[in-house]
mmCIF file of C-alpha atoms in Angstrom:
data_model
loop_
_atom_site.group_PDB
_atom_site.id
_atom_site.type_symbol
_atom_site.label_atom_id
_atom_site.label_comp_id
_atom_site.label_asym_id
_atom_site.label_seq_id
_atom_site.Cartn_x
_atom_site.Cartn_y
_atom_site.Cartn_z
ATOM 1 C CA MET P 20 69.134 101.095 100.105
ATOM 2 C CA VAL P 21 72.548 99.685 99.174
ATOM 3 C CA ARG P 22 73.094 96.390 97.374
ATOM 4 C CA VAL P 23 75.581 93.929 98.899
ATOM 5 C CA LYS P 24 76.485 90.272 98.531
ATOM 6 C CA PRO P 25 78.914 87.727 99.984
ATOM 7 C CA PHE P 26 81.765 86.390 97.885
ATOM 8 C CA ALA P 27 84.227 83.510 97.840
ATOM 9 C CA ALA P 28 87.434 85.263 98.818
ATOM 10 C CA ILE P 29 90.876 84.310 97.621
ATOM 11 C CA ARG P 30 93.101 84.505 100.684
ATOM 12 C CA PRO P 31 96.297 83.073 102.180
ATOM 13 C CA PRO P 32 96.487 79.975 104.370
ATOM 14 C CA LYS P 33 96.604 80.835 108.052
ATOM 15 C CA ASP P 34 100.233 79.815 108.553
ATOM 16 C CA ILE P 35 101.575 82.298 105.977
ATOM 17 C CA VAL P 36 99.126 85.192 106.334
ATOM 18 C CA THR P 37 101.740 87.503 107.853
ATOM 19 C CA GLU P 38 104.095 86.760 104.949
ATOM 20 C CA VAL P 39 101.451 87.517 102.300
ATOM 21 C CA ALA P 40 99.512 90.422 103.859
ATOM 22 C CA ALA P 41 100.935 93.852 103.083
ATOM 23 C CA PRO P 42 100.233 97.582 103.391
ATOM 24 C CA PRO P 43 98.060 99.152 100.659
ATOM 25 C CA TYR P 44 99.764 99.959 97.373
ATOM 26 C CA ASP P 45 99.676 103.729 97.973
ATOM 27 C CA VAL P 46 101.146 103.760 101.487
ATOM 28 C CA LEU P 47 104.673 102.781 100.444
ATOM 29 C CA ASN P 48 106.774 104.146 97.616
ATOM 30 C CA SER P 49 108.566 101.633 95.414
ATOM 31 C CA GLU P 50 111.842 101.755 97.346
ATOM 32 C CA GLU P 51 110.053 101.229 100.680
ATOM 33 C CA ALA P 52 108.027 98.377 99.193
ATOM 34 C CA LEU P 53 111.183 96.685 97.901
ATOM 35 C CA ARG P 54 112.768 96.830 101.351
ATOM 36 C CA GLN P 55 109.647 95.448 103.036
ATOM 37 C CA ALA P 56 108.551 92.758 100.569
ATOM 38 C CA GLY P 57 109.408 89.173 101.432
ATOM 39 C CA GLU P 58 109.150 86.315 98.957
ATOM 40 C CA LYS P 59 105.393 85.776 99.439
ATOM 41 C CA SER P 60 104.364 89.418 99.970
ATOM 42 C CA LEU P 61 101.329 90.738 98.092
ATOM 43 C CA LEU P 62 103.497 93.760 97.226
ATOM 44 C CA HIS P 63 104.849 91.681 94.342
ATOM 45 C CA ILE P 64 101.281 91.783 92.943
ATOM 46 C CA THR P 65 100.223 95.309 93.916
ATOM 47 C CA LYS P 66 103.614 96.973 93.276
ATOM 48 C CA PRO P 67 105.356 94.577 90.860
ATOM 49 C CA GLU P 68 107.748 97.278 89.674
ATOM 50 C CA ILE P 69 109.878 96.163 92.643
ATOM 51 C CA ASP P 70 110.662 92.903 90.820
ATOM 52 C CA PHE P 71 112.849 94.754 88.302
ATOM 53 C CA ASP P 72 116.391 96.063 88.725
ATOM 54 C CA PRO P 73 116.386 98.957 88.399
ATOM 55 C CA ILE P 74 112.808 99.512 89.574
ATOM 56 C CA LEU P 75 110.586 100.297 86.594
ATOM 57 C CA PRO P 76 107.983 103.093 86.391
ATOM 58 C CA ASP P 77 104.707 101.697 87.695
ATOM 59 C CA HIS P 78 102.899 102.445 84.398
ATOM 60 C CA ASP P 79 105.326 100.335 82.341
ATOM 61 C CA GLN P 80 103.578 97.494 80.466
ATOM 62 C CA ARG P 81 106.148 95.044 81.826
ATOM 63 C CA VAL P 82 104.975 95.948 85.332
ATOM 64 C CA TYR P 83 101.353 95.166 84.482
ATOM 65 C CA ASP P 84 102.402 91.866 82.852
ATOM 66 C CA ARG P 85 104.381 90.919 85.953
ATOM 67 C CA ALA P 86 101.375 91.687 88.166
ATOM 68 C CA VAL P 87 99.276 89.159 86.230
ATOM 69 C CA LYS P 88 102.042 86.553 86.320
ATOM 70 C CA ASN P 89 102.613 86.963 90.044
ATOM 71 C CA PHE P 90 98.896 86.732 90.894
ATOM 72 C CA ALA P 91 98.673 83.468 88.937
ATOM 73 C CA ASP P 92 101.885 82.154 90.518
ATOM 74 C CA TRP P 93 100.723 82.937 94.056
ATOM 75 C CA GLN P 94 97.558 80.881 93.420
ATOM 76 C CA ALA P 95 99.471 78.033 91.751
ATOM 77 C CA ARG P 96 101.869 77.844 94.709
ATOM 78 C CA GLY P 97 99.026 77.751 97.228
ATOM 79 C CA TRP P 98 99.925 81.107 98.733
ATOM 80 C CA LEU P 99 96.446 82.343 97.801
ATOM 81 C CA VAL P 100 93.498 79.924 97.920
ATOM 82 C CA GLN P 101 89.825 80.544 97.101
ATOM 83 C CA ASP P 102 87.118 79.736 99.637
ATOM 84 C CA GLU P 103 84.614 77.076 98.614
ATOM 85 C CA LYS P 104 81.477 79.226 98.997
ATOM 86 C CA PRO P 105 80.484 82.890 99.125
ATOM 87 C CA CYS P 106 80.939 84.285 102.633
ATOM 88 C CA TYR P 107 81.030 87.531 104.507
ATOM 89 C CA TYR P 108 84.084 88.295 106.616
ATOM 90 C CA ILE P 109 84.483 90.262 109.835
ATOM 91 C CA TYR P 110 87.707 92.274 109.939
ATOM 92 C CA SER P 111 88.834 93.963 113.143
ATOM 93 C CA GLN P 112 91.630 96.504 113.445
ATOM 94 C CA SER P 113 93.032 97.453 116.840
ATOM 95 C CA VAL P 114 95.220 100.363 117.883
ATOM 96 C CA LEU P 115 97.390 98.743 120.556
ATOM 97 C CA SER P 116 99.326 101.763 121.804
ATOM 98 C CA GLY P 117 98.346 105.228 122.971
ATOM 99 C CA GLU P 118 94.589 105.715 122.655
ATOM 100 C CA GLN P 119 93.680 102.034 122.371
ATOM 101 C CA ARG P 120 90.575 101.177 120.365
ATOM 102 C CA THR P 121 89.161 98.538 117.987
ATOM 103 C CA GLN P 122 86.956 98.923 114.915
ATOM 104 C CA TYR P 123 84.981 96.077 113.319
ATOM 105 C CA GLY P 124 84.247 96.025 109.601
ATOM 106 C CA ILE P 125 82.274 93.676 107.362
ATOM 107 C CA VAL P 126 84.072 92.561 104.203
ATOM 108 C CA LEU P 127 81.531 92.356 101.396
ATOM 109 C CA CYS P 128 80.852 93.136 97.782
ATOM 110 C CA ALA P 129 79.191 96.461 96.964
ATOM 111 C CA HIS P 130 77.413 97.141 93.663
ATOM 112 C CA THR P 131 78.780 99.471 90.996
ATOM 113 C CA ASP P 132 75.262 100.809 90.332
ATOM 114 C CA ASP P 133 75.230 102.261 93.844
ATOM 115 C CA TYR P 134 78.320 104.279 92.968
ATOM 116 C CA ALA P 135 76.756 105.519 89.728
ATOM 117 C CA GLU P 136 73.514 106.409 91.541
ATOM 118 C CA GLY P 137 75.216 108.252 94.418
ATOM 119 C CA LYS P 138 74.446 105.722 97.153
ATOM 120 C CA ILE P 139 78.195 105.296 97.560
ATOM 121 C CA LYS P 140 79.138 108.826 98.493
ATOM 122 C CA LYS P 141 82.534 110.388 97.949
ATOM 123 C CA HIS P 142 84.134 113.409 99.581
ATOM 124 C CA GLU P 143 87.223 113.768 97.372
ATOM 125 C CA LEU P 144 87.949 114.301 93.698
ATOM 126 C CA THR P 145 90.054 111.672 91.951
ATOM 127 C CA ARG P 146 93.063 112.154 89.705
ATOM 128 C CA LYS P 147 92.594 110.625 86.273
ATOM 129 C CA ASP P 148 96.126 109.193 86.071
ATOM 130 C CA LYS P 149 95.761 107.320 89.376
ATOM 131 C CA GLU P 150 92.240 106.197 88.493
ATOM 132 C CA ASP P 151 93.442 104.906 85.111
ATOM 133 C CA ASP P 152 96.284 102.978 86.741
ATOM 134 C CA ARG P 153 93.964 101.265 89.244
ATOM 135 C CA MET P 154 91.486 100.511 86.448
ATOM 136 C CA ILE P 155 94.190 98.733 84.473
ATOM 137 C CA HIS P 156 95.079 96.591 87.502
ATOM 138 C CA VAL P 157 91.441 95.577 88.039
ATOM 139 C CA ARG P 158 90.975 94.848 84.345
ATOM 140 C CA ILE P 159 94.117 92.770 83.807
ATOM 141 C CA GLN P 160 93.682 90.758 87.008
ATOM 142 C CA ASN P 161 89.906 90.433 86.595
ATOM 143 C CA ALA P 162 89.866 90.926 90.345
ATOM 144 C CA ASN P 163 89.795 93.451 93.139
ATOM 145 C CA ILE P 164 93.150 92.692 94.729
ATOM 146 C CA GLU P 165 92.732 95.328 97.451
ATOM 147 C CA PRO P 166 89.529 96.427 99.212
ATOM 148 C CA VAL P 167 88.161 99.920 99.538
ATOM 149 C CA PHE P 168 87.322 101.382 102.946
ATOM 150 C CA PHE P 169 83.686 102.406 103.482
ATOM 151 C CA ALA P 170 81.792 103.830 106.435
ATOM 152 C CA PHE P 171 78.068 103.584 107.112
ATOM 153 C CA LYS P 172 75.738 105.067 109.697
ATOM 154 C CA GLU P 173 75.596 103.130 112.958
ATOM 155 C CA ASN P 174 73.245 100.132 112.790
ATOM 156 C CA ALA P 175 72.478 98.296 116.046
ATOM 157 C CA ARG P 176 71.390 95.039 114.414
ATOM 158 C CA LEU P 177 74.550 94.741 112.312
ATOM 159 C CA SER P 178 76.671 95.600 115.352
ATOM 160 C CA GLY P 179 74.858 92.858 117.270
ATOM 161 C CA ILE P 180 75.536 90.287 114.567
ATOM 162 C CA VAL P 181 79.223 91.228 114.485
ATOM 163 C CA SER P 182 79.519 91.145 118.289
ATOM 164 C CA GLY P 183 77.931 87.705 118.399
ATOM 165 C CA ILE P 184 80.363 86.271 115.872
ATOM 166 C CA VAL P 185 83.405 87.805 117.537
ATOM 167 C CA ALA P 186 82.346 86.509 120.967
ATOM 168 C CA ALA P 187 81.505 82.989 119.816
ATOM 169 C CA GLU P 188 84.224 82.152 117.312
ATOM 170 C CA GLU P 189 87.991 82.254 117.015
ATOM 171 C CA PRO P 190 89.362 84.380 114.164
ATOM 172 C CA VAL P 191 91.046 82.599 111.274
ATOM 173 C CA TYR P 192 93.747 85.287 111.280
ATOM 174 C CA SER P 193 95.191 87.212 114.202
ATOM 175 C CA PHE P 194 98.447 89.165 114.006
ATOM 176 C CA VAL P 195 100.106 92.482 114.787
ATOM 177 C CA ASP P 196 101.747 94.488 112.016
ATOM 178 C CA GLU P 197 104.935 96.565 111.955
ATOM 179 C CA ASN P 198 103.052 99.668 113.174
ATOM 180 C CA ASN P 199 101.665 97.865 116.249
ATOM 181 C CA PHE P 200 98.161 97.582 114.812
ATOM 182 C CA GLY P 201 96.274 94.354 115.434
ATOM 183 C CA HIS P 202 94.382 92.608 112.623
ATOM 184 C CA LYS P 203 91.855 89.769 112.962
ATOM 185 C CA LEU P 204 89.566 88.109 110.420
ATOM 186 C CA TRP P 205 86.520 85.878 110.957
ATOM 187 C CA VAL P 206 84.839 83.910 108.157
ATOM 188 C CA VAL P 207 81.020 84.103 108.159
ATOM 189 C CA SER P 208 79.876 80.960 106.336
ATOM 190 C CA ASP P 209 76.580 80.188 108.094
ATOM 191 C CA ASP P 210 73.782 80.697 105.563
ATOM 192 C CA ALA P 211 71.335 82.116 108.107
ATOM 193 C CA VAL P 212 73.837 84.714 109.301
ATOM 194 C CA ILE P 213 74.768 85.579 105.705
ATOM 195 C CA GLU P 214 71.091 86.112 104.917
ATOM 196 C CA ALA P 215 70.651 88.294 108.019
ATOM 197 C CA ILE P 216 73.596 90.511 107.078
ATOM 198 C CA THR P 217 72.378 90.887 103.497
ATOM 199 C CA LYS P 218 68.843 91.686 104.664
ATOM 200 C CA GLU P 219 70.017 94.344 107.120
ATOM 201 C CA PHE P 220 72.166 96.185 104.580
ATOM 202 C CA THR P 221 69.658 96.015 101.755
ATOM 203 C CA GLU P 222 66.687 97.058 103.901
ATOM 204 C CA HIS P 223 68.170 99.508 106.406
ATOM 205 C CA VAL P 224 71.465 101.004 105.154
ATOM 206 C CA ASP P 225 70.832 103.754 102.639
ATOM 207 C CA ALA P 226 74.410 104.822 101.850
ATOM 208 C CA PHE P 227 78.081 103.996 102.049
ATOM 209 C CA TYR P 228 80.685 106.722 102.510
ATOM 210 C CA VAL P 229 84.105 106.317 100.891
ATOM 211 C CA ALA P 230 86.560 106.781 103.738
ATOM 212 C CA ASP P 231 89.678 105.640 101.887
ATOM 213 C CA GLY P 232 89.996 104.336 98.350
ATOM 214 C CA HIS P 233 88.323 106.882 96.071
ATOM 215 C CA HIS P 234 90.520 105.869 93.127
ATOM 216 C CA ARG P 235 89.937 102.135 93.643
ATOM 217 C CA THR P 236 86.181 102.710 93.920
ATOM 218 C CA ALA P 237 86.070 104.770 90.724
ATOM 219 C CA ALA P 238 88.269 102.235 88.923
ATOM 220 C CA ALA P 239 86.057 99.317 89.964
ATOM 221 C CA ALA P 240 82.958 101.156 88.748
ATOM 222 C CA ARG P 241 84.607 101.894 85.403
ATOM 223 C CA VAL P 242 85.622 98.265 84.896
ATOM 224 C CA GLY P 243 82.080 97.182 85.739
ATOM 225 C CA ALA P 244 80.674 99.592 83.167
ATOM 226 C CA GLU P 245 83.207 98.393 80.600
ATOM 227 C CA LYS P 246 82.280 94.735 81.096
ATOM 228 C CA ARG P 247 78.583 95.604 81.037
ATOM 229 C CA ALA P 248 79.007 97.226 77.620
ATOM 230 C CA GLN P 249 80.798 94.137 76.332
ATOM 231 C CA ASN P 250 78.074 91.719 77.472
ATOM 232 C CA PRO P 251 74.908 91.707 75.304
ATOM 233 C CA ASN P 252 73.208 89.455 77.879
ATOM 234 C CA HIS P 253 74.002 91.668 80.861
ATOM 235 C CA THR P 254 71.580 91.262 83.789
ATOM 236 C CA GLY P 255 73.170 93.355 86.561
ATOM 237 C CA ASN P 256 73.814 90.329 88.745
ATOM 238 C CA GLU P 257 77.129 89.276 87.205
ATOM 239 C CA GLU P 258 80.142 89.225 89.498
ATOM 240 C CA TYR P 259 81.760 92.100 87.594
ATOM 241 C CA ASN P 260 78.993 94.390 88.859
ATOM 242 C CA TYR P 261 80.408 94.047 92.360
ATOM 243 C CA PHE P 262 83.628 95.122 94.030
ATOM 244 C CA MET P 263 85.202 94.403 97.402
ATOM 245 C CA ALA P 264 84.838 96.777 100.344
ATOM 246 C CA VAL P 265 85.361 96.711 104.089
ATOM 247 C CA CYS P 266 82.477 98.574 105.713
ATOM 248 C CA PHE P 267 82.773 100.041 109.218
ATOM 249 C CA PRO P 268 80.117 101.773 111.319
ATOM 250 C CA GLU P 269 81.089 105.441 111.326
ATOM 251 C CA ASN P 270 80.907 105.742 115.123
ATOM 252 C CA GLU P 271 83.904 103.386 115.450
ATOM 253 C CA LEU P 272 86.163 105.363 113.112
ATOM 254 C CA LYS P 273 88.568 108.166 113.909
ATOM 255 C CA ILE P 274 90.052 110.596 111.402
ATOM 256 C CA MET P 275 93.620 111.666 112.074
ATOM 257 C CA ASP P 276 95.228 114.976 111.188
ATOM 258 C CA TYR P 277 96.643 115.380 107.678
ATOM 259 C CA ASN P 278 99.409 117.949 107.805
ATOM 260 C CA ARG P 279 101.364 120.130 105.373
ATOM 261 C CA VAL P 280 105.029 120.937 104.772
ATOM 262 C CA VAL P 281 106.174 123.689 102.369
ATOM 263 C CA LYS P 282 109.564 124.130 100.689
ATOM 264 C CA ASP P 283 109.891 127.934 100.904
ATOM 265 C CA LEU P 284 108.298 131.145 102.177
ATOM 266 C CA ASN P 285 107.578 132.584 98.720
ATOM 267 C CA GLY P 286 110.443 135.079 98.946
ATOM 268 C CA LEU P 287 109.712 136.229 102.501
ATOM 269 C CA SER P 288 112.123 136.121 105.418
ATOM 270 C CA GLU P 289 110.972 134.335 108.563
ATOM 271 C CA GLU P 290 110.360 137.689 110.259
ATOM 272 C CA GLU P 291 108.331 138.993 107.307
ATOM 273 C CA PHE P 292 106.337 135.776 107.166
ATOM 274 C CA LEU P 293 105.441 135.970 110.873
ATOM 275 C CA LYS P 294 104.377 139.574 110.462
ATOM 276 C CA VAL P 295 102.089 138.794 107.524
ATOM 277 C CA LEU P 296 100.586 135.838 109.410
ATOM 278 C CA ASP P 297 99.622 138.211 112.223
ATOM 279 C CA GLU P 298 96.987 139.801 109.974
ATOM 280 C CA ASP P 299 94.781 136.699 110.130
ATOM 281 C CA PHE P 300 96.140 134.764 113.119
ATOM 282 C CA GLU P 301 97.153 135.341 116.692
ATOM 283 C CA VAL P 302 100.695 133.973 116.556
ATOM 284 C CA LYS P 303 102.205 132.702 119.812
ATOM 285 C CA PRO P 304 105.550 130.914 120.242
ATOM 286 C CA TYR P 305 105.007 127.633 122.090
ATOM 287 C CA GLU P 306 106.848 127.523 125.411
ATOM 288 C CA GLY P 307 105.977 123.917 126.368
ATOM 289 C CA GLU P 308 107.892 120.691 125.993
ATOM 290 C CA GLY P 309 107.934 118.919 122.638
ATOM 291 C CA PRO P 310 105.789 119.851 119.632
ATOM 292 C CA TYR P 311 102.590 121.879 119.876
ATOM 293 C CA ARG P 312 99.448 120.009 118.785
ATOM 294 C CA PRO P 313 96.257 121.934 117.839
ATOM 295 C CA ASP P 314 93.482 121.180 120.318
ATOM 296 C CA HIS P 315 90.422 122.775 118.686
ATOM 297 C CA LEU P 316 88.993 123.889 115.360
ATOM 298 C CA HIS P 317 90.692 126.907 113.723
ATOM 299 C CA ASN P 318 93.810 126.473 115.845
ATOM 300 C CA PHE P 319 96.956 125.468 113.951
ATOM 301 C CA SER P 320 100.442 124.366 114.853
ATOM 302 C CA MET P 321 103.388 125.745 112.890
ATOM 303 C CA TYR P 322 107.048 124.746 112.931
ATOM 304 C CA LEU P 323 109.440 127.389 111.618
ATOM 305 C CA GLY P 324 113.077 128.150 112.299
ATOM 306 C CA GLY P 325 113.446 125.422 114.905
ATOM 307 C CA ARG P 326 110.438 126.569 116.938
ATOM 308 C CA TRP P 327 106.783 125.590 117.351
ATOM 309 C CA TYR P 328 104.026 128.187 117.226
ATOM 310 C CA SER P 329 100.290 128.277 117.924
ATOM 311 C CA LEU P 330 98.226 130.034 115.247
ATOM 312 C CA GLU P 331 94.731 131.023 116.410
ATOM 313 C CA THR P 332 92.531 132.170 113.520
ATOM 314 C CA ARG P 333 91.087 135.620 114.128
ATOM 315 C CA GLU P 334 87.313 136.132 114.125
ATOM 316 C CA GLY P 335 85.688 136.854 110.787
ATOM 317 C CA ARG P 336 88.363 135.119 108.734
ATOM 318 C CA TYR P 337 86.221 132.042 107.947
ATOM 319 C CA ASP P 338 82.588 131.111 107.341
ATOM 320 C CA ASP P 339 81.172 128.713 109.933
ATOM 321 C CA THR P 340 77.932 128.431 107.942
ATOM 322 C CA ASP P 341 79.728 126.869 104.975
ATOM 323 C CA PRO P 342 80.498 123.122 105.470
ATOM 324 C CA ILE P 343 83.611 123.472 103.288
ATOM 325 C CA GLY P 344 84.641 126.946 104.434
ATOM 326 C CA VAL P 345 84.633 125.888 108.085
ATOM 327 C CA LEU P 346 87.204 123.132 107.493
ATOM 328 C CA ASP P 347 90.684 123.963 108.720
ATOM 329 C CA VAL P 348 92.186 122.691 105.471
ATOM 330 C CA THR P 349 90.168 125.429 103.741
ATOM 331 C CA VAL P 350 91.132 128.099 106.286
ATOM 332 C CA LEU P 351 94.830 127.259 105.979
ATOM 333 C CA SER P 352 94.675 127.071 102.185
ATOM 334 C CA ASN P 353 92.881 130.405 101.849
ATOM 335 C CA LEU P 354 94.751 132.442 104.451
ATOM 336 C CA VAL P 355 98.269 130.984 104.257
ATOM 337 C CA LEU P 356 99.006 128.622 101.392
ATOM 338 C CA ASP P 357 97.285 130.707 98.716
ATOM 339 C CA LYS P 358 97.274 134.256 100.146
ATOM 340 C CA ILE P 359 100.844 134.323 101.473
ATOM 341 C CA LEU P 360 102.752 131.407 99.944
ATOM 342 C CA GLY P 361 101.204 131.499 96.463
ATOM 343 C CA ILE P 362 100.215 127.817 96.413
ATOM 344 C CA LYS P 363 97.054 127.717 94.292
ATOM 345 C CA ASP P 364 96.586 124.013 93.526
ATOM 346 C CA LEU P 365 97.339 121.469 96.238
ATOM 347 C CA ARG P 366 97.196 118.623 93.725
ATOM 348 C CA THR P 367 99.873 119.898 91.370
ATOM 349 C CA ASP P 368 102.137 122.357 93.187
ATOM 350 C CA LYS P 369 105.525 120.724 93.841
ATOM 351 C CA ARG P 370 106.366 123.142 96.680
ATOM 352 C CA ILE P 371 103.980 121.420 99.097
ATOM 353 C CA ASP P 372 103.851 117.911 100.531
ATOM 354 C CA PHE P 373 101.508 116.142 102.935
ATOM 355 C CA VAL P 374 102.224 114.119 106.069
ATOM 356 C CA GLY P 375 99.637 111.708 107.483
ATOM 357 C CA GLY P 376 98.958 111.773 111.197
ATOM 358 C CA ILE P 377 100.501 108.381 111.944
ATOM 359 C CA ARG P 378 103.967 109.763 111.253
ATOM 360 C CA GLY P 379 103.531 112.218 114.102
ATOM 361 C CA LEU P 380 104.449 115.848 114.508
ATOM 362 C CA GLY P 381 108.073 114.824 114.860
ATOM 363 C CA GLU P 382 108.092 114.074 111.135
ATOM 364 C CA LEU P 383 107.136 117.706 110.459
ATOM 365 C CA SER P 384 110.014 119.136 112.473
ATOM 366 C CA ARG P 385 112.422 116.549 111.033
ATOM 367 C CA ARG P 386 111.681 117.571 107.463
ATOM 368 C CA VAL P 387 112.074 121.252 108.271
ATOM 369 C CA ASP P 388 115.238 120.771 110.342
ATOM 370 C CA SER P 389 116.775 118.710 107.530
ATOM 371 C CA GLY P 390 116.495 121.692 105.184
ATOM 372 C CA GLU P 391 114.178 119.802 102.828
ATOM 373 C CA MET P 392 111.241 122.001 103.877
ATOM 374 C CA LYS P 393 111.030 125.512 105.291
ATOM 375 C CA VAL P 394 107.785 125.479 107.276
ATOM 376 C CA ALA P 395 105.274 122.905 108.529
ATOM 377 C CA PHE P 396 101.648 123.171 109.606
ATOM 378 C CA ALA P 397 99.641 120.721 111.724
ATOM 379 C CA LEU P 398 95.843 120.821 111.600
ATOM 380 C CA TYR P 399 93.055 119.818 113.941
ATOM 381 C CA PRO P 400 91.450 116.740 112.321
ATOM 382 C CA VAL P 401 88.000 116.808 110.780
ATOM 383 C CA SER P 402 85.246 114.696 112.353
ATOM 384 C CA MET P 403 83.297 111.817 110.850
ATOM 385 C CA LYS P 404 80.182 113.975 111.110
ATOM 386 C CA GLN P 405 81.815 116.666 108.990
ATOM 387 C CA LEU P 406 82.777 114.037 106.413
ATOM 388 C CA THR P 407 79.300 112.486 106.192
ATOM 389 C CA ASP P 408 77.556 115.880 106.187
ATOM 390 C CA ILE P 409 79.710 117.062 103.287
ATOM 391 C CA ALA P 410 79.258 113.802 101.375
ATOM 392 C CA ASP P 411 75.484 113.958 101.940
ATOM 393 C CA SER P 412 75.400 117.514 100.594
ATOM 394 C CA GLY P 413 77.245 116.497 97.423
ATOM 395 C CA GLU P 414 80.129 118.820 98.234
ATOM 396 C CA ILE P 415 83.795 117.833 97.834
ATOM 397 C CA MET P 416 86.458 118.304 100.490
ATOM 398 C CA PRO P 417 89.769 119.944 99.567
ATOM 399 C CA PRO P 418 92.609 117.532 98.726
ATOM 400 C CA LYS P 419 94.397 115.676 101.533
ATOM 401 C CA THR P 420 91.785 116.374 104.209
ATOM 402 C CA THR P 421 91.312 112.980 105.861
ATOM 403 C CA TRP P 422 93.766 110.358 107.073
ATOM 404 C CA PHE P 423 92.375 107.106 108.442
ATOM 405 C CA GLU P 424 94.416 104.764 110.563
ATOM 406 C CA PRO P 425 94.868 101.823 110.796
ATOM 407 C CA LYS P 426 95.090 101.200 107.069
ATOM 408 C CA LEU P 427 93.380 98.097 105.703
ATOM 409 C CA ARG P 428 95.843 95.246 105.310
ATOM 410 C CA SER P 429 95.900 94.025 101.723
ATOM 411 C CA GLY P 430 95.907 90.311 100.999
ATOM 412 C CA LEU P 431 93.446 89.122 103.654
ATOM 413 C CA ALA P 432 90.757 88.793 100.977
ATOM 414 C CA ILE P 433 90.669 89.172 97.176
ATOM 415 C CA HIS P 434 87.542 89.277 95.019
ATOM 416 C CA LYS P 435 87.507 87.751 91.515
ATOM 417 C CA LEU P 436 85.184 89.361 88.978
ATOM 418 C CA ALA P 437 84.322 86.050 87.328
#
């Protein structure tokens, strides 16, 4: 089973939480972060390159030095304050428009050994440069500034504990962000409840699944291993063996589509491209209002030349017995991106970009209509069951397969490694 523990979070006072809390470091580019960051924003700690004019590269040593200075300053000014005792925290996220729903996570510390032993299961490969960057931030701050996002199999007793707390107590934080997502946080300080949560995880939850934050998880594990090697009296219980995660029951989570836009047609005209597509897909112009959204597996949406199309994959073009081959990201990569457009590596090819589901299909057509891109594809999202099945099998999903929303708000809790 997994190892977990409570921790004494560093977090903002209630009256300034909306000024401190911020989107995750990898959701905004530096220019967007600069426009959004107020005086107290955590972005000055997670993306401190914005404090320089002109903005510095995020790997510049001066950026890392500023991150350390800002974290210390925020604590000195009382914008971040540490709780008096180790606690668990309940964090709810609500989608307040469209398909309204709420998911409840437990903020806790997971153990780096569980990552090394495969009890924390991943479904994506990491990029060494991004992993190295996150490792430096953890090392220099001696803290997990931002949490990772884990899922676990539904557990009725944990859900009951969470429901009881939410029903009986007022949250310490409650606010709505700029994307109309609601965020609430409850502090769990009662020793009996803390013990019950720990007991349930350590006796009945056999795995965590990394939903979002593969690079932060890998970086935290590397820092833990580094500190372990430096400590001749290491026991395995030191704070550096743990890192901060928000853990949600998988039945409450929803994966959104993660779509693709491509700069050119690899030398083909639009007519030639449509003709070649017809070999593997039934291609139909969409006659309805607005964009066409795929409504089942192996059905794709395409925007080309100012028009939406439905692409229905022909029989025999994919392997439904293969957990990776059945994914629509694999089907599209094999039959279109690689076979027709010559895009071999989604991680490195500069001709392709990715658009998360929250931006909507309108973002796909906008980027094509602007002339920046030539063609866009929207995919039917994968399910949580597909994600957990693949992670359980030890397989790895193709890049840019899953997009979770809402994103965790950074700054509601920070974990110090000592």
